[in-house]
PDB file of C-alpha atoms in Angstrom:
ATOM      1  CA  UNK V   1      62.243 -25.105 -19.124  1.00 37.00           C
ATOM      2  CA  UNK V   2      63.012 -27.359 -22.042  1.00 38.00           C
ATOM      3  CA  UNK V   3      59.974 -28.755 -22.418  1.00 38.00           C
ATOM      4  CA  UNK V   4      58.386 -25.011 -22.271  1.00 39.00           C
ATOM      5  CA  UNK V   5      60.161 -24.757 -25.116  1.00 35.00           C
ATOM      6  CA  UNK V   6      59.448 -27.815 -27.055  1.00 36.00           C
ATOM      7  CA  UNK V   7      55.569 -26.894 -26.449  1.00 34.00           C
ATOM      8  CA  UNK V   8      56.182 -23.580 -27.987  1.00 38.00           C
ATOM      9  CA  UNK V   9      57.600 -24.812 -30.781  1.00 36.00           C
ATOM     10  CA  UNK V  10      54.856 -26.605 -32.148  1.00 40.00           C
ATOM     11  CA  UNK V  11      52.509 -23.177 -31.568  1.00 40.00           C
ATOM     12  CA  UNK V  12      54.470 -22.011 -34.415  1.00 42.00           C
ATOM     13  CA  UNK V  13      57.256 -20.325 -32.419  1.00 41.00           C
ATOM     14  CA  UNK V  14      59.865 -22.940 -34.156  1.00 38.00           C
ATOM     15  CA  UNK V  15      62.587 -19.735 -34.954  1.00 39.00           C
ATOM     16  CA  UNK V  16      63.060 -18.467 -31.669  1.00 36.00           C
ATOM     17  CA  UNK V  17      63.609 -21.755 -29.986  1.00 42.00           C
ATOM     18  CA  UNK V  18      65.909 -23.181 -32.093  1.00 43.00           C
ATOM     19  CA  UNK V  19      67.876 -19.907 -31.336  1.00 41.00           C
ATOM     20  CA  UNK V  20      67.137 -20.366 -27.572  1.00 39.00           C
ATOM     21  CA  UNK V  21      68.837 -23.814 -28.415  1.00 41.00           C
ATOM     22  CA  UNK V  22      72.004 -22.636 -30.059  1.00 44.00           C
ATOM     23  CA  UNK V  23      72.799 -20.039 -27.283  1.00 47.00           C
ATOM     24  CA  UNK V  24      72.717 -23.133 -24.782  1.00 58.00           C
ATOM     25  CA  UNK V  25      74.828 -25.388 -27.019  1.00 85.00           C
ATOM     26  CA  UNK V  26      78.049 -22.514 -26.946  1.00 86.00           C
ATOM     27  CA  UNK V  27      79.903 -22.020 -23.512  1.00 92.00           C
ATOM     28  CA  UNK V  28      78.912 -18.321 -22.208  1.00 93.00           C
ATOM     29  CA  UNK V  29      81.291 -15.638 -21.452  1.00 95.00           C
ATOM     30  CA  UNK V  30      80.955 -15.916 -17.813  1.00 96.00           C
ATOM     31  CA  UNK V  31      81.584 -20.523 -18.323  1.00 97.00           C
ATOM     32  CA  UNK V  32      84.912 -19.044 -20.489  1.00 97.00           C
ATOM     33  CA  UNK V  33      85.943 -17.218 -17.250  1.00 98.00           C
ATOM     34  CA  UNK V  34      85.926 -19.630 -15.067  1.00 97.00           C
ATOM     35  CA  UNK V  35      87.568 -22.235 -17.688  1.00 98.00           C
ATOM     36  CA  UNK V  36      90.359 -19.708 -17.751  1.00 97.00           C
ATOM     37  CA  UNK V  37      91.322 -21.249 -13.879  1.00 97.00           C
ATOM     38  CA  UNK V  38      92.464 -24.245 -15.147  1.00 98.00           C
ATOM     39  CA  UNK V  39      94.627 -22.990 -18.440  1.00 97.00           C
ATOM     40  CA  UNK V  40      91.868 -22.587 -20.791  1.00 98.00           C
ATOM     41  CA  UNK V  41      92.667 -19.710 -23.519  1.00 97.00           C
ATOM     42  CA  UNK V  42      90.773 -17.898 -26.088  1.00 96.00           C
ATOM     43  CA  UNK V  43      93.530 -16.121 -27.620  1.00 92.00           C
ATOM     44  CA  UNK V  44      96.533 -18.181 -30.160  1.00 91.00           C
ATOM     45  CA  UNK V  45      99.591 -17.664 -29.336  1.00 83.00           C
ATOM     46  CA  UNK V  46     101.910 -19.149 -32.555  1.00 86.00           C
ATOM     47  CA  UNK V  47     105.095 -20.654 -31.128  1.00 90.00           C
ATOM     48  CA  UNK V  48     107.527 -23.345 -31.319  1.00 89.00           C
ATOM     49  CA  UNK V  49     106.048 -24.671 -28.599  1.00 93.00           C
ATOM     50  CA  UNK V  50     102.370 -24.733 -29.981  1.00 95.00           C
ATOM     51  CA  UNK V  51     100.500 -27.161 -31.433  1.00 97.00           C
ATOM     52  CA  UNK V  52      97.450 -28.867 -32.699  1.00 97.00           C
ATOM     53  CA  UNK V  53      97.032 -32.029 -30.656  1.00 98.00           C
ATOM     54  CA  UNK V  54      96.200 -33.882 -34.047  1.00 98.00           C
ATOM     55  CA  UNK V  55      99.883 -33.475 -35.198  1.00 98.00           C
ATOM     56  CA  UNK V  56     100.925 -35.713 -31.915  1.00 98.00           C
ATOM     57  CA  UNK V  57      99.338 -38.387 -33.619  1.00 98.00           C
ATOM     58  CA  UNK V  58     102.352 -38.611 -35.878  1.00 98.00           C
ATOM     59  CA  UNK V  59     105.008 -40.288 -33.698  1.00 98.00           C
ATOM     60  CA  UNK V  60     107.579 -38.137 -35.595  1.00 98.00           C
ATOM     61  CA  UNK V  61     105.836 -35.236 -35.068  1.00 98.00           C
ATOM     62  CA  UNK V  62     105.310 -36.156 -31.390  1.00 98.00           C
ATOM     63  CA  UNK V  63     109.010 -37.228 -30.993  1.00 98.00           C
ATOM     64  CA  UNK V  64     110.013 -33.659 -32.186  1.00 98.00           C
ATOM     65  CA  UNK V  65     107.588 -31.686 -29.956  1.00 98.00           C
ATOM     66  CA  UNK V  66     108.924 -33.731 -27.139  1.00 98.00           C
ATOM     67  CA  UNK V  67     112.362 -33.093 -27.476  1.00 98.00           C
ATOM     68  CA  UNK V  68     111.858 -29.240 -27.272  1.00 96.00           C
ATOM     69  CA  UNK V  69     109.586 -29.739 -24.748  1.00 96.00           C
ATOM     70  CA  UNK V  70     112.573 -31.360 -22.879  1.00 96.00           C
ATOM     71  CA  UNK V  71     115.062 -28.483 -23.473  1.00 95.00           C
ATOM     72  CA  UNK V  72     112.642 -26.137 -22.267  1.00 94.00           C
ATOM     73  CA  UNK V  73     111.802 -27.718 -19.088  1.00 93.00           C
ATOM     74  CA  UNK V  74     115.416 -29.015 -18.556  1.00 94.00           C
ATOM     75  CA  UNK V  75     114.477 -32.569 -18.675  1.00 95.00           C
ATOM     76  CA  UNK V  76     117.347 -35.292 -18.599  1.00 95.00           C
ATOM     77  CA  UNK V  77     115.831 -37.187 -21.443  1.00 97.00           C
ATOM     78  CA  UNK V  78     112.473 -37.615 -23.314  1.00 98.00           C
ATOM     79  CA  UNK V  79     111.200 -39.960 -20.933  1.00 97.00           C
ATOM     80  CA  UNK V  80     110.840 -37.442 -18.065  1.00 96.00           C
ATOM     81  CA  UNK V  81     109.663 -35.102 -20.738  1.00 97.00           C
ATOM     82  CA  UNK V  82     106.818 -37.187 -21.245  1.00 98.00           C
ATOM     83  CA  UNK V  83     105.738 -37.408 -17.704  1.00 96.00           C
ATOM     84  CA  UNK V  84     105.911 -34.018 -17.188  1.00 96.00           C
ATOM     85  CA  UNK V  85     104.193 -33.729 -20.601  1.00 98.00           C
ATOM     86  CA  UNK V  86     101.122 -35.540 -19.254  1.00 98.00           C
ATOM     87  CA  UNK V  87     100.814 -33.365 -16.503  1.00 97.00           C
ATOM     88  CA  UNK V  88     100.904 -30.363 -18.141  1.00 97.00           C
ATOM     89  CA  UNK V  89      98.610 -32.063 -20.518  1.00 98.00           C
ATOM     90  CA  UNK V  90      95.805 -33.457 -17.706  1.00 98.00           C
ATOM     91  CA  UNK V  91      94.377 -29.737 -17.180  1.00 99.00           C
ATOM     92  CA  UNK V  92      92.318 -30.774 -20.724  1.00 99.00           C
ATOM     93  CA  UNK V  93      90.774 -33.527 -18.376  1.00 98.00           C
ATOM     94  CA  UNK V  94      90.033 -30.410 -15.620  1.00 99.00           C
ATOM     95  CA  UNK V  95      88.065 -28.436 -18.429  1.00 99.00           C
ATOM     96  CA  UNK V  96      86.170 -31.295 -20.085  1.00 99.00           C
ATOM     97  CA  UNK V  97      85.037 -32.716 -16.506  1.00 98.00           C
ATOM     98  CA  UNK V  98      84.264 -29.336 -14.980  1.00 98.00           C
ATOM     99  CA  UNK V  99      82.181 -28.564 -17.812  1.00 98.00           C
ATOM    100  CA  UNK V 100      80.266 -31.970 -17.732  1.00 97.00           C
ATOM    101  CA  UNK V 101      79.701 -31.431 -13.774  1.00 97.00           C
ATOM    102  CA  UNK V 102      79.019 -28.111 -13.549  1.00 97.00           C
ATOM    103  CA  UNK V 103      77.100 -27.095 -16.369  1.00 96.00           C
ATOM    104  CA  UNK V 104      76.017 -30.726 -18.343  1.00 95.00           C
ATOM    105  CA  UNK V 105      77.827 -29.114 -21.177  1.00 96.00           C
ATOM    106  CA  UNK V 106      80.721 -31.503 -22.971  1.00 97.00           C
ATOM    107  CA  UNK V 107      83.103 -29.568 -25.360  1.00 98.00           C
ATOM    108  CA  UNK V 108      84.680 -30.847 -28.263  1.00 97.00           C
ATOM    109  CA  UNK V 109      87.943 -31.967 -27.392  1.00 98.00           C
ATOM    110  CA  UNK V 110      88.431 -34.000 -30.214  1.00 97.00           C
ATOM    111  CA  UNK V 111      92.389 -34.010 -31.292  1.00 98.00           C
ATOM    112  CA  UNK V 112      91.511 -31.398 -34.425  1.00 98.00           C
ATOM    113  CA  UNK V 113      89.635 -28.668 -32.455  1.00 98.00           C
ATOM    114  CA  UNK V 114      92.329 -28.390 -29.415  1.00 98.00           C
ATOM    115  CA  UNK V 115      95.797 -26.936 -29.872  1.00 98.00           C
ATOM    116  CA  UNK V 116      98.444 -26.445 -27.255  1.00 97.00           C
ATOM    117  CA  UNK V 117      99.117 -22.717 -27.006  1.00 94.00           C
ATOM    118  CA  UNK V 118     102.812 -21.677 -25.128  1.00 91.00           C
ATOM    119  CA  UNK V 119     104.549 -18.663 -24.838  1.00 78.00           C
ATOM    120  CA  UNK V 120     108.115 -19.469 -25.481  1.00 70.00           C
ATOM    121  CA  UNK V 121     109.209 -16.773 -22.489  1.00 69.00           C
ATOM    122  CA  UNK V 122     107.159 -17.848 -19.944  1.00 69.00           C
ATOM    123  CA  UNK V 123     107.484 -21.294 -17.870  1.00 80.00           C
ATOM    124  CA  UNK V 124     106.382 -24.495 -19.732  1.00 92.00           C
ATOM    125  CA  UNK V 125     102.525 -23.652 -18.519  1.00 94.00           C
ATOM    126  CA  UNK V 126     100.390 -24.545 -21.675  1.00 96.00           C
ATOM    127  CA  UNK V 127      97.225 -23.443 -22.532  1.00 97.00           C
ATOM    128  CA  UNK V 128      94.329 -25.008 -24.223  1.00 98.00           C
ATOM    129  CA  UNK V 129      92.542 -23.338 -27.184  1.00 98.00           C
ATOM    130  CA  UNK V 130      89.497 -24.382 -28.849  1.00 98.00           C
ATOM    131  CA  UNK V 131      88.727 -24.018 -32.649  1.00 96.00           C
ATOM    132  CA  UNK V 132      84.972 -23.976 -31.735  1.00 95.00           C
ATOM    133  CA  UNK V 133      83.111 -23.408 -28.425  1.00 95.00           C
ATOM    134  CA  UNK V 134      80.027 -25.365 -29.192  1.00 94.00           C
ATOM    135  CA  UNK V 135      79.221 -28.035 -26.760  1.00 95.00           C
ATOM    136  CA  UNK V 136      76.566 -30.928 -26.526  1.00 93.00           C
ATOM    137  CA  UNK V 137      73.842 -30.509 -23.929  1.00 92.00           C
ATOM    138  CA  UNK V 138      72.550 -32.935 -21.146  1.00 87.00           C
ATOM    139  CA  UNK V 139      68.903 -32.485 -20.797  1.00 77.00           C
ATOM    140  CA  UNK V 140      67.482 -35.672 -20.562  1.00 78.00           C
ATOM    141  CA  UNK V 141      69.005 -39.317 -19.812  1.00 86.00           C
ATOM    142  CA  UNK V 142      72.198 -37.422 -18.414  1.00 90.00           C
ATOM    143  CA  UNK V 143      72.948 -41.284 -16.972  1.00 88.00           C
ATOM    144  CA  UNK V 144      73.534 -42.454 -20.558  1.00 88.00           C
ATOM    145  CA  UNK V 145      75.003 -39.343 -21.820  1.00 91.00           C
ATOM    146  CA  UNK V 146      77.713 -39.226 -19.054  1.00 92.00           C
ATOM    147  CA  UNK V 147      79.021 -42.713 -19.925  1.00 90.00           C
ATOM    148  CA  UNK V 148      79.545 -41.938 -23.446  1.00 92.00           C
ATOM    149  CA  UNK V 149      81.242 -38.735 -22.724  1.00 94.00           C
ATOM    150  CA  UNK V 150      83.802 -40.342 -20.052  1.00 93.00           C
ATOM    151  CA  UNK V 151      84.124 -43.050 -22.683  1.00 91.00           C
ATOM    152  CA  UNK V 152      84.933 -40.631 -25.475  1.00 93.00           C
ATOM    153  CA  UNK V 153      87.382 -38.656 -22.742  1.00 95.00           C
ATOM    154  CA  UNK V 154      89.420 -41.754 -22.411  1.00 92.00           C
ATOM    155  CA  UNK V 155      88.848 -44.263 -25.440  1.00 89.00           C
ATOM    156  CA  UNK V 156      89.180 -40.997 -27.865  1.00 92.00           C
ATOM    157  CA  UNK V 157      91.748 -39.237 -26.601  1.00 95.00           C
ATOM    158  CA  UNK V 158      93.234 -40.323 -23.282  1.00 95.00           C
ATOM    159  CA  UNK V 159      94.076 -43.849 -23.827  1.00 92.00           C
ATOM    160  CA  UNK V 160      95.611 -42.291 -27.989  1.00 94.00           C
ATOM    161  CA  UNK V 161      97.861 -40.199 -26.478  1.00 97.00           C
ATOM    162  CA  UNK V 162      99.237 -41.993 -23.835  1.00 96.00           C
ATOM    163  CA  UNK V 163      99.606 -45.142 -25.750  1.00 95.00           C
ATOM    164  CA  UNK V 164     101.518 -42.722 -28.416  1.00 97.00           C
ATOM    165  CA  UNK V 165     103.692 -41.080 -25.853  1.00 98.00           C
ATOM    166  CA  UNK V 166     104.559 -44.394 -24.211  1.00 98.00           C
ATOM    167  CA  UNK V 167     105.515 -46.291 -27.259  1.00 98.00           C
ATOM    168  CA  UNK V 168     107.495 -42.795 -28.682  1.00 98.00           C
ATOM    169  CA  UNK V 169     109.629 -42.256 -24.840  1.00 98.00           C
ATOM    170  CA  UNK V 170     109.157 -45.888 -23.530  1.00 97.00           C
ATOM    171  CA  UNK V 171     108.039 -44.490 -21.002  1.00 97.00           C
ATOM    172  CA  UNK V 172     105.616 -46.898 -18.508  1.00 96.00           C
ATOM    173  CA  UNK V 173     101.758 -45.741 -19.109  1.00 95.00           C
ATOM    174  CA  UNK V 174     101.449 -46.622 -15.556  1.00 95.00           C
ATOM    175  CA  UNK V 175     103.378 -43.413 -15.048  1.00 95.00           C
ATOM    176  CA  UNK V 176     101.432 -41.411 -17.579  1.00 97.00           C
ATOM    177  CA  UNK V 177      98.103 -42.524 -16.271  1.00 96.00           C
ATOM    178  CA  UNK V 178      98.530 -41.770 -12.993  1.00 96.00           C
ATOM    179  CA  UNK V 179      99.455 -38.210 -14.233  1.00 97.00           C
ATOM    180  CA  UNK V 180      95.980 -37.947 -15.522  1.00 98.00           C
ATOM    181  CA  UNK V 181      94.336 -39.260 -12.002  1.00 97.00           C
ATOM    182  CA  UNK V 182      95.495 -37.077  -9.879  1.00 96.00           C
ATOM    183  CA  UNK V 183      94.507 -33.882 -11.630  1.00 97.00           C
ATOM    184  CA  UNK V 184      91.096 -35.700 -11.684  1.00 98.00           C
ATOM    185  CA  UNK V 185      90.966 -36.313  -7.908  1.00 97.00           C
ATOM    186  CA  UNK V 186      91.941 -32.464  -6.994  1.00 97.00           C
ATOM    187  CA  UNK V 187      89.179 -30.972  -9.967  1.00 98.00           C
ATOM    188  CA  UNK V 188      86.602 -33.229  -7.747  1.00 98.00           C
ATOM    189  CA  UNK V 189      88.305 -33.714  -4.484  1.00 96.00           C
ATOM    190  CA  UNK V 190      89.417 -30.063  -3.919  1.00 96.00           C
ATOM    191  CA  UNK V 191      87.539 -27.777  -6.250  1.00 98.00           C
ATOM    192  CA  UNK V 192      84.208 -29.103  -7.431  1.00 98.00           C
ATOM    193  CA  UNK V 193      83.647 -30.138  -3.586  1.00 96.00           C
ATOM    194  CA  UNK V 194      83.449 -26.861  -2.511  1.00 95.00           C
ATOM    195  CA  UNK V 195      80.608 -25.896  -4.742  1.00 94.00           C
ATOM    196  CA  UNK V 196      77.967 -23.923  -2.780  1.00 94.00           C
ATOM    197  CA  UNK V 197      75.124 -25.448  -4.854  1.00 96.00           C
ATOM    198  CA  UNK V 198      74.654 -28.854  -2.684  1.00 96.00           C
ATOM    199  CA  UNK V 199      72.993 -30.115  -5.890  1.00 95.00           C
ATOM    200  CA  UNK V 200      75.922 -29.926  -8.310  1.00 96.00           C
ATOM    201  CA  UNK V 201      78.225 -31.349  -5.675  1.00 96.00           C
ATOM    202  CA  UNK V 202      76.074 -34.046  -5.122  1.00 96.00           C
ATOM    203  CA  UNK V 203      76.134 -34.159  -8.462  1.00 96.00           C
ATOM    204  CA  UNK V 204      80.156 -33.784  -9.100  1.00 97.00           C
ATOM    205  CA  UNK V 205      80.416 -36.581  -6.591  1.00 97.00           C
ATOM    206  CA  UNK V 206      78.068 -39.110  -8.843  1.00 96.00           C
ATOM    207  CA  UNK V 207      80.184 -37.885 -11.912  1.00 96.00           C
ATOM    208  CA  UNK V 208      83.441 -38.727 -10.124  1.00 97.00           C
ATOM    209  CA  UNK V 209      81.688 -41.923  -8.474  1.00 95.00           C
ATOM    210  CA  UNK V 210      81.321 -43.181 -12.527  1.00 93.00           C
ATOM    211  CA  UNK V 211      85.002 -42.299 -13.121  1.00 94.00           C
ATOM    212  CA  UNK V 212      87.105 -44.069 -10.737  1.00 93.00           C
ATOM    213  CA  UNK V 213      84.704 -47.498 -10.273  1.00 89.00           C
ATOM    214  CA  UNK V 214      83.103 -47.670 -13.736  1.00 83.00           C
ATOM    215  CA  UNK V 215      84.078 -50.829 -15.264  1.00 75.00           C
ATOM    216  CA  UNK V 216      86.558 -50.506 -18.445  1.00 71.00           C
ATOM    217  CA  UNK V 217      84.780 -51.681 -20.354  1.00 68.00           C
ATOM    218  CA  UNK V 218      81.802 -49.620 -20.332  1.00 67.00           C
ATOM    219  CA  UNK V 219      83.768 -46.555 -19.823  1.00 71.00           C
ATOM    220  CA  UNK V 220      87.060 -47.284 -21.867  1.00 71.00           C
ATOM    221  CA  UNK V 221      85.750 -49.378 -24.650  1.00 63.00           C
ATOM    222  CA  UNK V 222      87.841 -52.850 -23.647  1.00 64.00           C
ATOM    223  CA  UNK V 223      88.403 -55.081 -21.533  1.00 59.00           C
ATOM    224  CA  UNK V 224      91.645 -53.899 -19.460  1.00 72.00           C
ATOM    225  CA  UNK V 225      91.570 -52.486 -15.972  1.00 80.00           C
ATOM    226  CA  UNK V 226      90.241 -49.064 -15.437  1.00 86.00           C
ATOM    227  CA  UNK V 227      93.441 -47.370 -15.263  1.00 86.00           C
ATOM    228  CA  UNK V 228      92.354 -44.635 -12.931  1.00 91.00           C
ATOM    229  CA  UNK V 229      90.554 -47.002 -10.395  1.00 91.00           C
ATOM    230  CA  UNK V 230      93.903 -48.040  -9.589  1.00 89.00           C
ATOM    231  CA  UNK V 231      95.443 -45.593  -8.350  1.00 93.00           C
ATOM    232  CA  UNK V 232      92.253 -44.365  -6.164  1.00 91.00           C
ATOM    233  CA  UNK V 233      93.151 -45.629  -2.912  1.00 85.00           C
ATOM    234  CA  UNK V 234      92.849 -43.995   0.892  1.00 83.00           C
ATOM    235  CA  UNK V 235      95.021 -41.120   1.847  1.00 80.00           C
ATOM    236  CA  UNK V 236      97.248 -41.273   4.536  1.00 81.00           C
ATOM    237  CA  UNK V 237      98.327 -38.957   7.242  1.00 76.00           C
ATOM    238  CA  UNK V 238     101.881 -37.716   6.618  1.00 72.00           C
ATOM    239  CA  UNK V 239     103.663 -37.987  10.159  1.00 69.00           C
ATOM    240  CA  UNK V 240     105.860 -34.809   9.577  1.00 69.00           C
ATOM    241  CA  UNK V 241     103.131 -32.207   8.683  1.00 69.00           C
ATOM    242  CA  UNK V 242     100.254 -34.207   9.514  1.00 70.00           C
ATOM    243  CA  UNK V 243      98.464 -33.510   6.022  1.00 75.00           C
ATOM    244  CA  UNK V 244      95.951 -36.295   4.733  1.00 80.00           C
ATOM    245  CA  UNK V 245      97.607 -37.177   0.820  1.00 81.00           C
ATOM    246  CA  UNK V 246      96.885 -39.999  -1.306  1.00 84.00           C
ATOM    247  CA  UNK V 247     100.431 -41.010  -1.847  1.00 83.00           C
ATOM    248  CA  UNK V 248     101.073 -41.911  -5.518  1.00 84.00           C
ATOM    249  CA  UNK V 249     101.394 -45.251  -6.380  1.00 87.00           C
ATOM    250  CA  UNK V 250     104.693 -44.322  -9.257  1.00 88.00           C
ATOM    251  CA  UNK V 251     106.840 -40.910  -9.383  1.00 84.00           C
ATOM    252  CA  UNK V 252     106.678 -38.789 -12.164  1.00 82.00           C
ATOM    253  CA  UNK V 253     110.342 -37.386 -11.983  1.00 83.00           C
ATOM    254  CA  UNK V 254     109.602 -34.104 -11.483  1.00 87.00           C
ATOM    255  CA  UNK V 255     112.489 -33.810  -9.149  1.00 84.00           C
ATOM    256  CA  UNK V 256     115.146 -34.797 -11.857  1.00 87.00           C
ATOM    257  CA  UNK V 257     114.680 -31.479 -13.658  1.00 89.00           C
ATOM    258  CA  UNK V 258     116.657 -28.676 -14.217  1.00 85.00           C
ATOM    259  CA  UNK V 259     116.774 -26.683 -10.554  1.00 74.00           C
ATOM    260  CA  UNK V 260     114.723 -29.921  -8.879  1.00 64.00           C
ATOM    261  CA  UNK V 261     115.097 -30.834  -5.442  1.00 58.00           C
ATOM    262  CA  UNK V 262     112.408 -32.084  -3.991  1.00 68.00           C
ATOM    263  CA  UNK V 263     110.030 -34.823  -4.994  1.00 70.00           C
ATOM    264  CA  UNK V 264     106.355 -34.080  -4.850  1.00 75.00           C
ATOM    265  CA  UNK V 265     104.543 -34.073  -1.233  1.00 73.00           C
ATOM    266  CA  UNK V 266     102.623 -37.181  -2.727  1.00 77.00           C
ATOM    267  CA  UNK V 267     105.361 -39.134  -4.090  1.00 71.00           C
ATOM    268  CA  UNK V 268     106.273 -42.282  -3.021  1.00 69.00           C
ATOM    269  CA  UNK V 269     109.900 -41.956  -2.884  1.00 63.00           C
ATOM    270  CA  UNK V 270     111.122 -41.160   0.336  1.00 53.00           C
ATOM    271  CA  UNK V 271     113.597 -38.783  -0.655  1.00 33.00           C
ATOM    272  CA  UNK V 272     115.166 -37.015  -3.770  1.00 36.00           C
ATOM    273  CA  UNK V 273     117.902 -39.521  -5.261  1.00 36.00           C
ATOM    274  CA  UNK V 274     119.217 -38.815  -8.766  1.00 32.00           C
ATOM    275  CA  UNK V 275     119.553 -42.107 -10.767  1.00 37.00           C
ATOM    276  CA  UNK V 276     118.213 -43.911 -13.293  1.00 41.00           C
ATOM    277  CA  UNK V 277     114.999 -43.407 -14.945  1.00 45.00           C
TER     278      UNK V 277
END
């Protein structure tokens, strides 16, 4: 279809195909609905809790969003608040990826277009809102085009924030990476899986193929370990319930909140023991 296009163009039709062009490089309303699954918003909602993600660049900034963040959820102390803060935080990783393997469309998650919108009533469930819904389109050479997006995912932004929330909470980035994978292995392990297009899940599968084994440093820009490789490892059958989990690898402390009392089904602590964090 695009090279339909293209020939039309140079028969003088240049107008309407640049327009054709623009409506592909927006998300539709229907790609907006099904964002909205995984905490995507098209509304702002001005709070205490809401934010641009560009002001958590500013470790002061960061340090203060944190600490409310922590009363709200009931949190000990920040450093729980910034596990729980990743998690919350990951579902930006669900709606970039999704949109890459479903529709070859990559939004502009860059740190000035995204804000964190909460409701202050509800439970600490934050959505996403974008300034601008234009998106970059994979035609041709999708290969090459996938590796810079995944790169830009977790060189631009990713490996930024985590690095900023670790050095702000001392909190490990083991921890906070980890957070990120497993939201990425349930987006392609449980949802994009069960596609009924066998060509997109193929495709999904390649996408998340790149993901966990790409080397670092074609995907993350240096030379370190790709830090969600590591934590990709078989699942196990749990003896009690007989479920198949990929048991986590570090806890994210979920359990020492406010009203916790029971550790994830993946976690790797045997059972729920208050202490030291």
């Amino acid at each position: 279809m695009v090279h339909h296009f293209v020939s039309r163009m140079e028969e003088g039709e240049t107008f309407i195909s640049k327009r054709w062009v623009s409506m592909l490089n927006v998300l539709t309303n229907q790609e907006i609905e099904q964002l909205k699954q995984f905490r995507f918003t098209t509304e702002q909602k001005p709070s205490a809790l809401s934010i641009s993600l560009d002001e958590l660049l500013n470790e002061q900034k960061l340090l203060g969003y944190l600490e409310q963040v922590q009363a709200k959820i009931g949190s000990p102390n920040l450093k729980v608040a910034a596990s729980i803060f990743m998690k919350r935080y990951s579902f930006l990783a669900v709606i970039y990826f999704y949109g890459i393997s479903m529709w070859n469309k990559k939004l502009d998650i860059s740190f000035q277009n995204v804000c964190l919108q909460s409701v202050e009533a509800d439970q600490w469930l934050p959505q996403f809102y974008f300034h601008h819904l234009h998106t970059e389109l994979a035609n041709e050479n999708r290969e090459a085009l996938l590796e810079k997006w995944i790169q830009f995912f977790f060189s631009e932004n990713a490996t930024v924030l985590i690095s900023n929330l670790s050095k702000v909470t001392k909190q490990s980035e083991l921890i906070l990476w980890e957070n990120l994978a497993i939201y990425l292995f349930w987006l392609y392990e449980s949802v994009l899986v069960k596609i009924e297009n066998e060509e997109l899940r193929t495709r999904a599968k390649e996408d998340f193929q790149l993901i966990v084994n790409g080397s670092a440093g074609l995907l993350f820009g240096n030379d370190q370990e790709n830090p969600i490789k590591r934590f990709y490892c078989d699942k196990r059958c749990l003896a009690d319930t007989q479920e198949e989990v990929r048991v986590r690898k570090t806890c994210c402390f979920s359990y020492l909140l406010d009203g916790g009392c029971k550790t994830c089904k993946t976690c790797p602590r045997t059972c729920c023991v208050r202490g030291k964090v």
